[in-house]
mmCIF file of the N, C-alpha and C atoms, coordinates in Angstrom:
data_MODEL
# 
_entry.id   MODEL 
# 
loop_
_atom_site.group_PDB 
_atom_site.id 
_atom_site.type_symbol 
_atom_site.label_atom_id 
_atom_site.label_alt_id 
_atom_site.label_comp_id 
_atom_site.label_asym_id 
_atom_site.label_entity_id 
_atom_site.label_seq_id 
_atom_site.pdbx_PDB_ins_code 
_atom_site.Cartn_x 
_atom_site.Cartn_y 
_atom_site.Cartn_z 
_atom_site.occupancy 
_atom_site.B_iso_or_equiv 
_atom_site.pdbx_formal_charge 
_atom_site.auth_seq_id 
_atom_site.auth_comp_id 
_atom_site.auth_asym_id 
_atom_site.auth_atom_id 
_atom_site.pdbx_PDB_model_num 
ATOM 1   N N  . MET A 1 1  ? 90.315 90.121 52.495 1.00 0.00 ? 1  MET A N  1 
ATOM 2   C CA . MET A 1 1  ? 90.374 90.183 51.055 1.00 0.00 ? 1  MET A CA 1 
ATOM 3   C C  . MET A 1 1  ? 91.679 90.831 50.640 1.00 0.00 ? 1  MET A C  1 
ATOM 4   N N  . CYS A 1 2  ? 92.277 90.266 49.594 1.00 0.00 ? 2  CYS A N  1 
ATOM 5   C CA . CYS A 1 2  ? 93.499 90.811 49.006 1.00 0.00 ? 2  CYS A CA 1 
ATOM 6   C C  . CYS A 1 2  ? 93.123 91.683 47.817 1.00 0.00 ? 2  CYS A C  1 
ATOM 7   N N  . ALA A 1 3  ? 94.102 92.127 47.101 1.00 0.00 ? 3  ALA A N  1 
ATOM 8   C CA . ALA A 1 3  ? 93.862 92.948 45.915 1.00 0.00 ? 3  ALA A CA 1 
ATOM 9   C C  . ALA A 1 3  ? 93.161 92.124 44.843 1.00 0.00 ? 3  ALA A C  1 
ATOM 10  N N  . PRO A 1 4  ? 92.298 92.747 44.049 1.00 0.00 ? 4  PRO A N  1 
ATOM 11  C CA . PRO A 1 4  ? 91.633 92.013 42.969 1.00 0.00 ? 4  PRO A CA 1 
ATOM 12  C C  . PRO A 1 4  ? 92.646 91.590 41.905 1.00 0.00 ? 4  PRO A C  1 
ATOM 13  N N  . ILE A 1 5  ? 92.309 90.526 41.207 1.00 0.00 ? 5  ILE A N  1 
ATOM 14  C CA . ILE A 1 5  ? 93.149 90.000 40.133 1.00 0.00 ? 5  ILE A CA 1 
ATOM 15  C C  . ILE A 1 5  ? 92.408 90.208 38.823 1.00 0.00 ? 5  ILE A C  1 
ATOM 16  N N  . ILE A 1 6  ? 93.076 90.812 37.852 1.00 0.00 ? 6  ILE A N  1 
ATOM 17  C CA . ILE A 1 6  ? 92.481 91.054 36.544 1.00 0.00 ? 6  ILE A CA 1 
ATOM 18  C C  . ILE A 1 6  ? 93.314 90.331 35.490 1.00 0.00 ? 6  ILE A C  1 
ATOM 19  N N  . VAL A 1 7  ? 92.651 89.557 34.640 1.00 0.00 ? 7  VAL A N  1 
ATOM 20  C CA . VAL A 1 7  ? 93.330 88.801 33.591 1.00 0.00 ? 7  VAL A CA 1 
ATOM 21  C C  . VAL A 1 7  ? 92.744 89.214 32.244 1.00 0.00 ? 7  VAL A C  1 
ATOM 22  N N  . PHE A 1 8  ? 93.623 89.458 31.287 1.00 0.00 ? 8  PHE A N  1 
ATOM 23  C CA . PHE A 1 8  ? 93.232 89.800 29.915 1.00 0.00 ? 8  PHE A CA 1 
ATOM 24  C C  . PHE A 1 8  ? 93.740 88.687 28.993 1.00 0.00 ? 8  PHE A C  1 
ATOM 25  N N  . PRO A 1 9  ? 93.015 87.582 28.832 1.00 0.00 ? 9  PRO A N  1 
ATOM 26  C CA . PRO A 1 9  ? 93.538 86.446 28.079 1.00 0.00 ? 9  PRO A CA 1 
ATOM 27  C C  . PRO A 1 9  ? 93.482 86.593 26.560 1.00 0.00 ? 9  PRO A C  1 
ATOM 28  N N  . TYR A 1 10 ? 92.706 87.506 26.036 1.00 0.00 ? 10 TYR A N  1 
ATOM 29  C CA . TYR A 1 10 ? 92.471 87.740 24.615 1.00 0.00 ? 10 TYR A CA 1 
ATOM 30  C C  . TYR A 1 10 ? 92.289 86.436 23.852 1.00 0.00 ? 10 TYR A C  1 
ATOM 31  N N  . ASN A 1 11 ? 93.296 85.982 23.083 1.00 0.00 ? 11 ASN A N  1 
ATOM 32  C CA . ASN A 1 11 ? 93.130 84.786 22.251 1.00 0.00 ? 11 ASN A CA 1 
ATOM 33  C C  . ASN A 1 11 ? 94.168 83.717 22.583 1.00 0.00 ? 11 ASN A C  1 
ATOM 34  N N  . ARG A 1 12 ? 94.503 83.607 23.853 1.00 0.00 ? 12 ARG A N  1 
ATOM 35  C CA . ARG A 1 12 ? 95.524 82.650 24.282 1.00 0.00 ? 12 ARG A CA 1 
ATOM 36  C C  . ARG A 1 12 ? 94.944 81.671 25.306 1.00 0.00 ? 12 ARG A C  1 
ATOM 37  N N  . PRO A 1 13 ? 94.128 80.720 24.856 1.00 0.00 ? 13 PRO A N  1 
ATOM 38  C CA . PRO A 1 13 ? 93.473 79.816 25.804 1.00 0.00 ? 13 PRO A CA 1 
ATOM 39  C C  . PRO A 1 13 ? 94.435 78.958 26.623 1.00 0.00 ? 13 PRO A C  1 
ATOM 40  N N  . SER A 1 14 ? 95.536 78.496 26.028 1.00 0.00 ? 14 SER A N  1 
ATOM 41  C CA . SER A 1 14 ? 96.458 77.644 26.799 1.00 0.00 ? 14 SER A CA 1 
ATOM 42  C C  . SER A 1 14 ? 97.153 78.447 27.902 1.00 0.00 ? 14 SER A C  1 
ATOM 43  N N  . HIS A 1 15 ? 97.528 79.675 27.615 1.00 0.00 ? 15 HIS A N  1 
ATOM 44  C CA . HIS A 1 15 ? 98.132 80.529 28.654 1.00 0.00 ? 15 HIS A CA 1 
ATOM 45  C C  . HIS A 1 15 ? 97.114 80.852 29.739 1.00 0.00 ? 15 HIS A C  1 
ATOM 46  N N  . PHE A 1 16 ? 95.875 81.085 29.318 1.00 0.00 ? 16 PHE A N  1 
ATOM 47  C CA . PHE A 1 16 ? 94.807 81.397 30.268 1.00 0.00 ? 16 PHE A CA 1 
ATOM 48  C C  . PHE A 1 16 ? 94.584 80.216 31.224 1.00 0.00 ? 16 PHE A C  1 
ATOM 49  N N  . LEU A 1 17 ? 94.546 79.001 30.699 1.00 0.00 ? 17 LEU A N  1 
ATOM 50  C CA . LEU A 1 17 ? 94.374 77.826 31.557 1.00 0.00 ? 17 LEU A CA 1 
ATOM 51  C C  . LEU A 1 17 ? 95.516 77.682 32.556 1.00 0.00 ? 17 LEU A C  1 
ATOM 52  N N  . LYS A 1 18 ? 96.733 77.925 32.119 1.00 0.00 ? 18 LYS A N  1 
ATOM 53  C CA . LYS A 1 18 ? 97.886 77.852 33.017 1.00 0.00 ? 18 LYS A CA 1 
ATOM 54  C C  . LYS A 1 18 ? 97.789 78.910 34.107 1.00 0.00 ? 18 LYS A C  1 
ATOM 55  N N  . THR A 1 19 ? 97.331 80.092 33.733 1.00 0.00 ? 19 THR A N  1 
ATOM 56  C CA . THR A 1 19 ? 97.183 81.176 34.710 1.00 0.00 ? 19 THR A CA 1 
ATOM 57  C C  . THR A 1 19 ? 96.139 80.820 35.763 1.00 0.00 ? 19 THR A C  1 
ATOM 58  N N  . ILE A 1 20 ? 94.993 80.311 35.316 1.00 0.00 ? 20 ILE A N  1 
ATOM 59  C CA . ILE A 1 20 ? 93.924 79.926 36.254 1.00 0.00 ? 20 ILE A CA 1 
ATOM 60  C C  . ILE A 1 20 ? 94.407 78.828 37.188 1.00 0.00 ? 20 ILE A C  1 
ATOM 61  N N  . GLU A 1 21 ? 95.108 77.843 36.651 1.00 0.00 ? 21 GLU A N  1 
ATOM 62  C CA . GLU A 1 21 ? 95.622 76.759 37.488 1.00 0.00 ? 21 GLU A CA 1 
ATOM 63  C C  . GLU A 1 21 ? 96.619 77.289 38.516 1.00 0.00 ? 21 GLU A C  1 
ATOM 64  N N  . ALA A 1 22 ? 97.496 78.167 38.115 1.00 0.00 ? 22 ALA A N  1 
ATOM 65  C CA . ALA A 1 22 ? 98.464 78.743 39.053 1.00 0.00 ? 22 ALA A CA 1 
ATOM 66  C C  . ALA A 1 22 ? 97.752 79.551 40.144 1.00 0.00 ? 22 ALA A C  1 
ATOM 67  N N  . LEU A 1 23 ? 96.738 80.297 39.763 1.00 0.00 ? 23 LEU A N  1 
ATOM 68  C CA . LEU A 1 23 ? 95.985 81.071 40.757 1.00 0.00 ? 23 LEU A CA 1 
ATOM 69  C C  . LEU A 1 23 ? 95.247 80.163 41.734 1.00 0.00 ? 23 LEU A C  1 
ATOM 70  N N  . ARG A 1 24 ? 94.716 79.063 41.246 1.00 0.00 ? 24 ARG A N  1 
ATOM 71  C CA . ARG A 1 24 ? 94.014 78.123 42.135 1.00 0.00 ? 24 ARG A CA 1 
ATOM 72  C C  . ARG A 1 24 ? 94.957 77.523 43.167 1.00 0.00 ? 24 ARG A C  1 
ATOM 73  N N  . GLN A 1 25 ? 96.219 77.395 42.829 1.00 0.00 ? 25 GLN A N  1 
ATOM 74  C CA . GLN A 1 25 ? 97.196 76.815 43.750 1.00 0.00 ? 25 GLN A CA 1 
ATOM 75  C C  . GLN A 1 25 ? 97.774 77.847 44.713 1.00 0.00 ? 25 GLN A C  1 
ATOM 76  N N  . ASN A 1 26 ? 97.500 79.111 44.485 1.00 0.00 ? 26 ASN A N  1 
ATOM 77  C CA . ASN A 1 26 ? 98.030 80.184 45.315 1.00 0.00 ? 26 ASN A CA 1 
ATOM 78  C C  . ASN A 1 26 ? 97.036 80.486 46.432 1.00 0.00 ? 26 ASN A C  1 
ATOM 79  N N  . THR A 1 27 ? 97.444 80.298 47.676 1.00 0.00 ? 27 THR A N  1 
ATOM 80  C CA . THR A 1 27 ? 96.530 80.482 48.795 1.00 0.00 ? 27 THR A CA 1 
ATOM 81  C C  . THR A 1 27 ? 96.079 81.927 48.958 1.00 0.00 ? 27 THR A C  1 
ATOM 82  N N  . ILE A 1 28 ? 96.923 82.875 48.652 1.00 0.00 ? 28 ILE A N  1 
ATOM 83  C CA . ILE A 1 28 ? 96.538 84.284 48.774 1.00 0.00 ? 28 ILE A CA 1 
ATOM 84  C C  . ILE A 1 28 ? 95.564 84.675 47.668 1.00 0.00 ? 28 ILE A C  1 
ATOM 85  N N  . ALA A 1 29 ? 95.758 84.127 46.479 1.00 0.00 ? 29 ALA A N  1 
ATOM 86  C CA . ALA A 1 29 ? 94.865 84.446 45.362 1.00 0.00 ? 29 ALA A CA 1 
ATOM 87  C C  . ALA A 1 29 ? 93.437 84.015 45.664 1.00 0.00 ? 29 ALA A C  1 
ATOM 88  N N  . LYS A 1 30 ? 93.286 82.978 46.451 1.00 0.00 ? 30 LYS A N  1 
ATOM 89  C CA . LYS A 1 30 ? 91.948 82.487 46.794 1.00 0.00 ? 30 LYS A CA 1 
ATOM 90  C C  . LYS A 1 30 ? 91.156 83.503 47.610 1.00 0.00 ? 30 LYS A C  1 
ATOM 91  N N  . LEU A 1 31 ? 91.833 84.476 48.180 1.00 0.00 ? 31 LEU A N  1 
ATOM 92  C CA . LEU A 1 31 ? 91.166 85.509 48.965 1.00 0.00 ? 31 LEU A CA 1 
ATOM 93  C C  . LEU A 1 31 ? 90.791 86.720 48.107 1.00 0.00 ? 31 LEU A C  1 
ATOM 94  N N  . SER A 1 32 ? 91.094 86.662 46.837 1.00 0.00 ? 32 SER A N  1 
ATOM 95  C CA . SER A 1 32 ? 90.896 87.801 45.938 1.00 0.00 ? 32 SER A CA 1 
ATOM 96  C C  . SER A 1 32 ? 89.748 87.545 44.971 1.00 0.00 ? 32 SER A C  1 
ATOM 97  N N  . ASP A 1 33 ? 89.195 88.633 44.474 1.00 0.00 ? 33 ASP A N  1 
ATOM 98  C CA . ASP A 1 33 ? 88.212 88.534 43.400 1.00 0.00 ? 33 ASP A CA 1 
ATOM 99  C C  . ASP A 1 33 ? 88.950 88.433 42.078 1.00 0.00 ? 33 ASP A C  1 
ATOM 100 N N  . LEU A 1 34 ? 88.424 87.585 41.179 1.00 0.00 ? 34 LEU A N  1 
ATOM 101 C CA . LEU A 1 34 ? 89.031 87.413 39.866 1.00 0.00 ? 34 LEU A CA 1 
ATOM 102 C C  . LEU A 1 34 ? 88.132 88.058 38.820 1.00 0.00 ? 34 LEU A C  1 
ATOM 103 N N  . TYR A 1 35 ? 88.721 88.933 38.017 1.00 0.00 ? 35 TYR A N  1 
ATOM 104 C CA . TYR A 1 35 ? 88.017 89.581 36.907 1.00 0.00 ? 35 TYR A CA 1 
ATOM 105 C C  . TYR A 1 35 ? 88.714 89.198 35.617 1.00 0.00 ? 35 TYR A C  1 
ATOM 106 N N  . VAL A 1 36 ? 87.926 88.746 34.637 1.00 0.00 ? 36 VAL A N  1 
ATOM 107 C CA . VAL A 1 36 ? 88.475 88.371 33.336 1.00 0.00 ? 36 VAL A CA 1 
ATOM 108 C C  . VAL A 1 36 ? 87.834 89.267 32.287 1.00 0.00 ? 36 VAL A C  1 
ATOM 109 N N  . TYR A 1 37 ? 88.671 89.938 31.509 1.00 0.00 ? 37 TYR A N  1 
ATOM 110 C CA . TYR A 1 37 ? 88.211 90.788 30.412 1.00 0.00 ? 37 TYR A CA 1 
ATOM 111 C C  . TYR A 1 37 ? 88.591 90.118 29.097 1.00 0.00 ? 37 TYR A C  1 
ATOM 112 N N  . SER A 1 38 ? 87.573 89.810 28.307 1.00 0.00 ? 38 SER A N  1 
ATOM 113 C CA . SER A 1 38 ? 87.802 89.135 27.034 1.00 0.00 ? 38 SER A CA 1 
ATOM 114 C C  . SER A 1 38 ? 87.420 90.077 25.902 1.00 0.00 ? 38 SER A C  1 
ATOM 115 N N  . ASP A 1 39 ? 88.428 90.604 25.215 1.00 0.00 ? 39 ASP A N  1 
ATOM 116 C CA . ASP A 1 39 ? 88.188 91.469 24.057 1.00 0.00 ? 39 ASP A CA 1 
ATOM 117 C C  . ASP A 1 39 ? 87.669 90.641 22.894 1.00 0.00 ? 39 ASP A C  1 
ATOM 118 N N  . GLY A 1 40 ? 87.000 91.302 21.979 1.00 0.00 ? 40 GLY A N  1 
ATOM 119 C CA . GLY A 1 40 ? 86.538 90.642 20.772 1.00 0.00 ? 40 GLY A CA 1 
ATOM 120 C C  . GLY A 1 40 ? 87.698 90.373 19.829 1.00 0.00 ? 40 GLY A C  1 
ATOM 121 N N  . PRO A 1 41 ? 87.517 89.444 18.907 1.00 0.00 ? 41 PRO A N  1 
ATOM 122 C CA . PRO A 1 41 ? 88.591 89.121 17.963 1.00 0.00 ? 41 PRO A CA 1 
ATOM 123 C C  . PRO A 1 41 ? 88.880 90.280 17.022 1.00 0.00 ? 41 PRO A C  1 
ATOM 124 N N  . LYS A 1 42 ? 90.157 90.477 16.687 1.00 0.00 ? 42 LYS A N  1 
ATOM 125 C CA . LYS A 1 42 ? 90.517 91.573 15.789 1.00 0.00 ? 42 LYS A CA 1 
ATOM 126 C C  . LYS A 1 42 ? 90.460 91.157 14.329 1.00 0.00 ? 42 LYS A C  1 
ATOM 127 N N  . ASP A 1 43 ? 90.459 89.822 14.081 1.00 0.00 ? 43 ASP A N  1 
ATOM 128 C CA . ASP A 1 43 ? 90.346 89.328 12.710 1.00 0.00 ? 43 ASP A CA 1 
ATOM 129 C C  . ASP A 1 43 ? 89.742 87.922 12.748 1.00 0.00 ? 43 ASP A C  1 
ATOM 130 N N  . GLU A 1 44 ? 89.517 87.349 11.592 1.00 0.00 ? 44 GLU A N  1 
ATOM 131 C CA . GLU A 1 44 ? 88.884 86.028 11.507 1.00 0.00 ? 44 GLU A CA 1 
ATOM 132 C C  . GLU A 1 44 ? 89.755 84.923 12.103 1.00 0.00 ? 44 GLU A C  1 
ATOM 133 N N  . VAL A 1 45 ? 91.049 85.079 12.062 1.00 0.00 ? 45 VAL A N  1 
ATOM 134 C CA . VAL A 1 45 ? 91.958 84.070 12.621 1.00 0.00 ? 45 VAL A CA 1 
ATOM 135 C C  . VAL A 1 45 ? 91.772 83.951 14.134 1.00 0.00 ? 45 VAL A C  1 
ATOM 136 N N  . ALA A 1 46 ? 91.492 85.061 14.796 1.00 0.00 ? 46 ALA A N  1 
ATOM 137 C CA . ALA A 1 46 ? 91.369 85.075 16.257 1.00 0.00 ? 46 ALA A CA 1 
ATOM 138 C C  . ALA A 1 46 ? 90.016 84.566 16.752 1.00 0.00 ? 46 ALA A C  1 
ATOM 139 N N  . VAL A 1 47 ? 89.018 84.480 15.890 1.00 0.00 ? 47 VAL A N  1 
ATOM 140 C CA . VAL A 1 47 ? 87.657 84.121 16.310 1.00 0.00 ? 47 VAL A CA 1 
ATOM 141 C C  . VAL A 1 47 ? 87.609 82.809 17.105 1.00 0.00 ? 47 VAL A C  1 
ATOM 142 N N  . PRO A 1 48 ? 88.152 81.705 16.619 1.00 0.00 ? 48 PRO A N  1 
ATOM 143 C CA . PRO A 1 48 ? 88.043 80.466 17.403 1.00 0.00 ? 48 PRO A CA 1 
ATOM 144 C C  . PRO A 1 48 ? 88.823 80.505 18.719 1.00 0.00 ? 48 PRO A C  1 
ATOM 145 N N  . PHE A 1 49 ? 89.928 81.236 18.749 1.00 0.00 ? 49 PHE A N  1 
ATOM 146 C CA . PHE A 1 49 ? 90.714 81.332 19.978 1.00 0.00 ? 49 PHE A CA 1 
ATOM 147 C C  . PHE A 1 49 ? 89.978 82.140 21.043 1.00 0.00 ? 49 PHE A C  1 
ATOM 148 N N  . VAL A 1 50 ? 89.376 83.238 20.634 1.00 0.00 ? 50 VAL A N  1 
ATOM 149 C CA . VAL A 1 50 ? 88.593 84.049 21.568 1.00 0.00 ? 50 VAL A CA 1 
ATOM 150 C C  . VAL A 1 50 ? 87.389 83.248 22.058 1.00 0.00 ? 50 VAL A C  1 
ATOM 151 N N  . ALA A 1 51 ? 86.761 82.493 21.168 1.00 0.00 ? 51 ALA A N  1 
ATOM 152 C CA . ALA A 1 51 ? 85.620 81.662 21.561 1.00 0.00 ? 51 ALA A CA 1 
ATOM 153 C C  . ALA A 1 51 ? 86.044 80.618 22.596 1.00 0.00 ? 51 ALA A C  1 
ATOM 154 N N  . THR A 1 52 ? 87.222 80.042 22.426 1.00 0.00 ? 52 THR A N  1 
ATOM 155 C CA . THR A 1 52 ? 87.724 79.067 23.390 1.00 0.00 ? 52 THR A CA 1 
ATOM 156 C C  . THR A 1 52 ? 87.996 79.712 24.738 1.00 0.00 ? 52 THR A C  1 
ATOM 157 N N  . VAL A 1 53 ? 88.582 80.898 24.726 1.00 0.00 ? 53 VAL A N  1 
ATOM 158 C CA . VAL A 1 53 ? 88.824 81.628 25.981 1.00 0.00 ? 53 VAL A CA 1 
ATOM 159 C C  . VAL A 1 53 ? 87.504 81.878 26.699 1.00 0.00 ? 53 VAL A C  1 
ATOM 160 N N  . ARG A 1 54 ? 86.493 82.287 25.966 1.00 0.00 ? 54 ARG A N  1 
ATOM 161 C CA . ARG A 1 54 ? 85.192 82.570 26.586 1.00 0.00 ? 54 ARG A CA 1 
ATOM 162 C C  . ARG A 1 54 ? 84.523 81.303 27.106 1.00 0.00 ? 54 ARG A C  1 
ATOM 163 N N  . ALA A 1 55 ? 84.722 80.187 26.425 1.00 0.00 ? 55 ALA A N  1 
ATOM 164 C CA . ALA A 1 55 ? 84.191 78.915 26.921 1.00 0.00 ? 55 ALA A CA 1 
ATOM 165 C C  . ALA A 1 55 ? 84.881 78.527 28.231 1.00 0.00 ? 55 ALA A C  1 
ATOM 166 N N  . ILE A 1 56 ? 86.177 78.765 28.302 1.00 0.00 ? 56 ILE A N  1 
ATOM 167 C CA . ILE A 1 56 ? 86.916 78.485 29.541 1.00 0.00 ? 56 ILE A CA 1 
ATOM 168 C C  . ILE A 1 56 ? 86.363 79.346 30.675 1.00 0.00 ? 56 ILE A C  1 
ATOM 169 N N  . CYS A 1 57 ? 86.061 80.598 30.388 1.00 0.00 ? 57 CYS A N  1 
ATOM 170 C CA . CYS A 1 57 ? 85.502 81.490 31.411 1.00 0.00 ? 57 CYS A CA 1 
ATOM 171 C C  . CYS A 1 57 ? 84.211 80.908 31.992 1.00 0.00 ? 57 CYS A C  1 
ATOM 172 N N  . LYS A 1 58 ? 83.395 80.352 31.141 1.00 0.00 ? 58 LYS A N  1 
ATOM 173 C CA . LYS A 1 58 ? 82.120 79.784 31.584 1.00 0.00 ? 58 LYS A CA 1 
ATOM 174 C C  . LYS A 1 58 ? 82.329 78.513 32.402 1.00 0.00 ? 58 LYS A C  1 
ATOM 175 N N  . GLU A 1 59 ? 83.427 77.811 32.181 1.00 0.00 ? 59 GLU A N  1 
ATOM 176 C CA . GLU A 1 59 ? 83.710 76.560 32.883 1.00 0.00 ? 59 GLU A CA 1 
ATOM 177 C C  . GLU A 1 59 ? 84.463 76.737 34.192 1.00 0.00 ? 59 GLU A C  1 
ATOM 178 N N  . ILE A 1 60 ? 85.059 77.908 34.387 1.00 0.00 ? 60 ILE A N  1 
ATOM 179 C CA . ILE A 1 60 ? 85.847 78.136 35.602 1.00 0.00 ? 60 ILE A CA 1 
ATOM 180 C C  . ILE A 1 60 ? 84.997 77.889 36.841 1.00 0.00 ? 60 ILE A C  1 
ATOM 181 N N  . GLY A 1 61 ? 83.734 78.299 36.779 1.00 0.00 ? 61 GLY A N  1 
ATOM 182 C CA . GLY A 1 61 ? 82.878 78.151 37.938 1.00 0.00 ? 61 GLY A CA 1 
ATOM 183 C C  . GLY A 1 61 ? 83.359 79.055 39.050 1.00 0.00 ? 61 GLY A C  1 
ATOM 184 N N  . PHE A 1 62 ? 83.316 78.541 40.249 1.00 0.00 ? 62 PHE A N  1 
ATOM 185 C CA . PHE A 1 62 ? 83.768 79.320 41.381 1.00 0.00 ? 62 PHE A CA 1 
ATOM 186 C C  . PHE A 1 62 ? 85.276 79.348 41.422 1.00 0.00 ? 62 PHE A C  1 
ATOM 187 N N  . PHE A 1 63 ? 85.831 80.528 41.565 1.00 0.00 ? 63 PHE A N  1 
ATOM 188 C CA . PHE A 1 63 ? 87.275 80.672 41.619 1.00 0.00 ? 63 PHE A CA 1 
ATOM 189 C C  . PHE A 1 63 ? 87.824 80.161 42.929 1.00 0.00 ? 63 PHE A C  1 
ATOM 190 N N  . VAL A 1 64 ? 87.129 80.421 44.002 1.00 0.00 ? 64 VAL A N  1 
ATOM 191 C CA . VAL A 1 64 ? 87.583 79.981 45.321 1.00 0.00 ? 64 VAL A CA 1 
ATOM 192 C C  . VAL A 1 64 ? 87.285 78.492 45.450 1.00 0.00 ? 64 VAL A C  1 
ATOM 193 N N  . VAL A 1 65 ? 88.342 77.708 45.655 1.00 0.00 ? 65 VAL A N  1 
ATOM 194 C CA . VAL A 1 65 ? 88.185 76.255 45.739 1.00 0.00 ? 65 VAL A CA 1 
ATOM 195 C C  . VAL A 1 65 ? 88.324 75.833 47.192 1.00 0.00 ? 65 VAL A C  1 
# 
């Protein structure tokens, strides 16, 4: 096992998807645990973006491919 990976995507779903894809392609990352911390929205504008980030979290499934 390598060091754990922690991601704080907040309200940036497109960046979060790119990060997950890059981690999936990294052979060393596959040996690590992935932790995602999703903060709540700070205003009404952020609500749909945070919701999208959380939906992505549910779709990631198993990190180790």
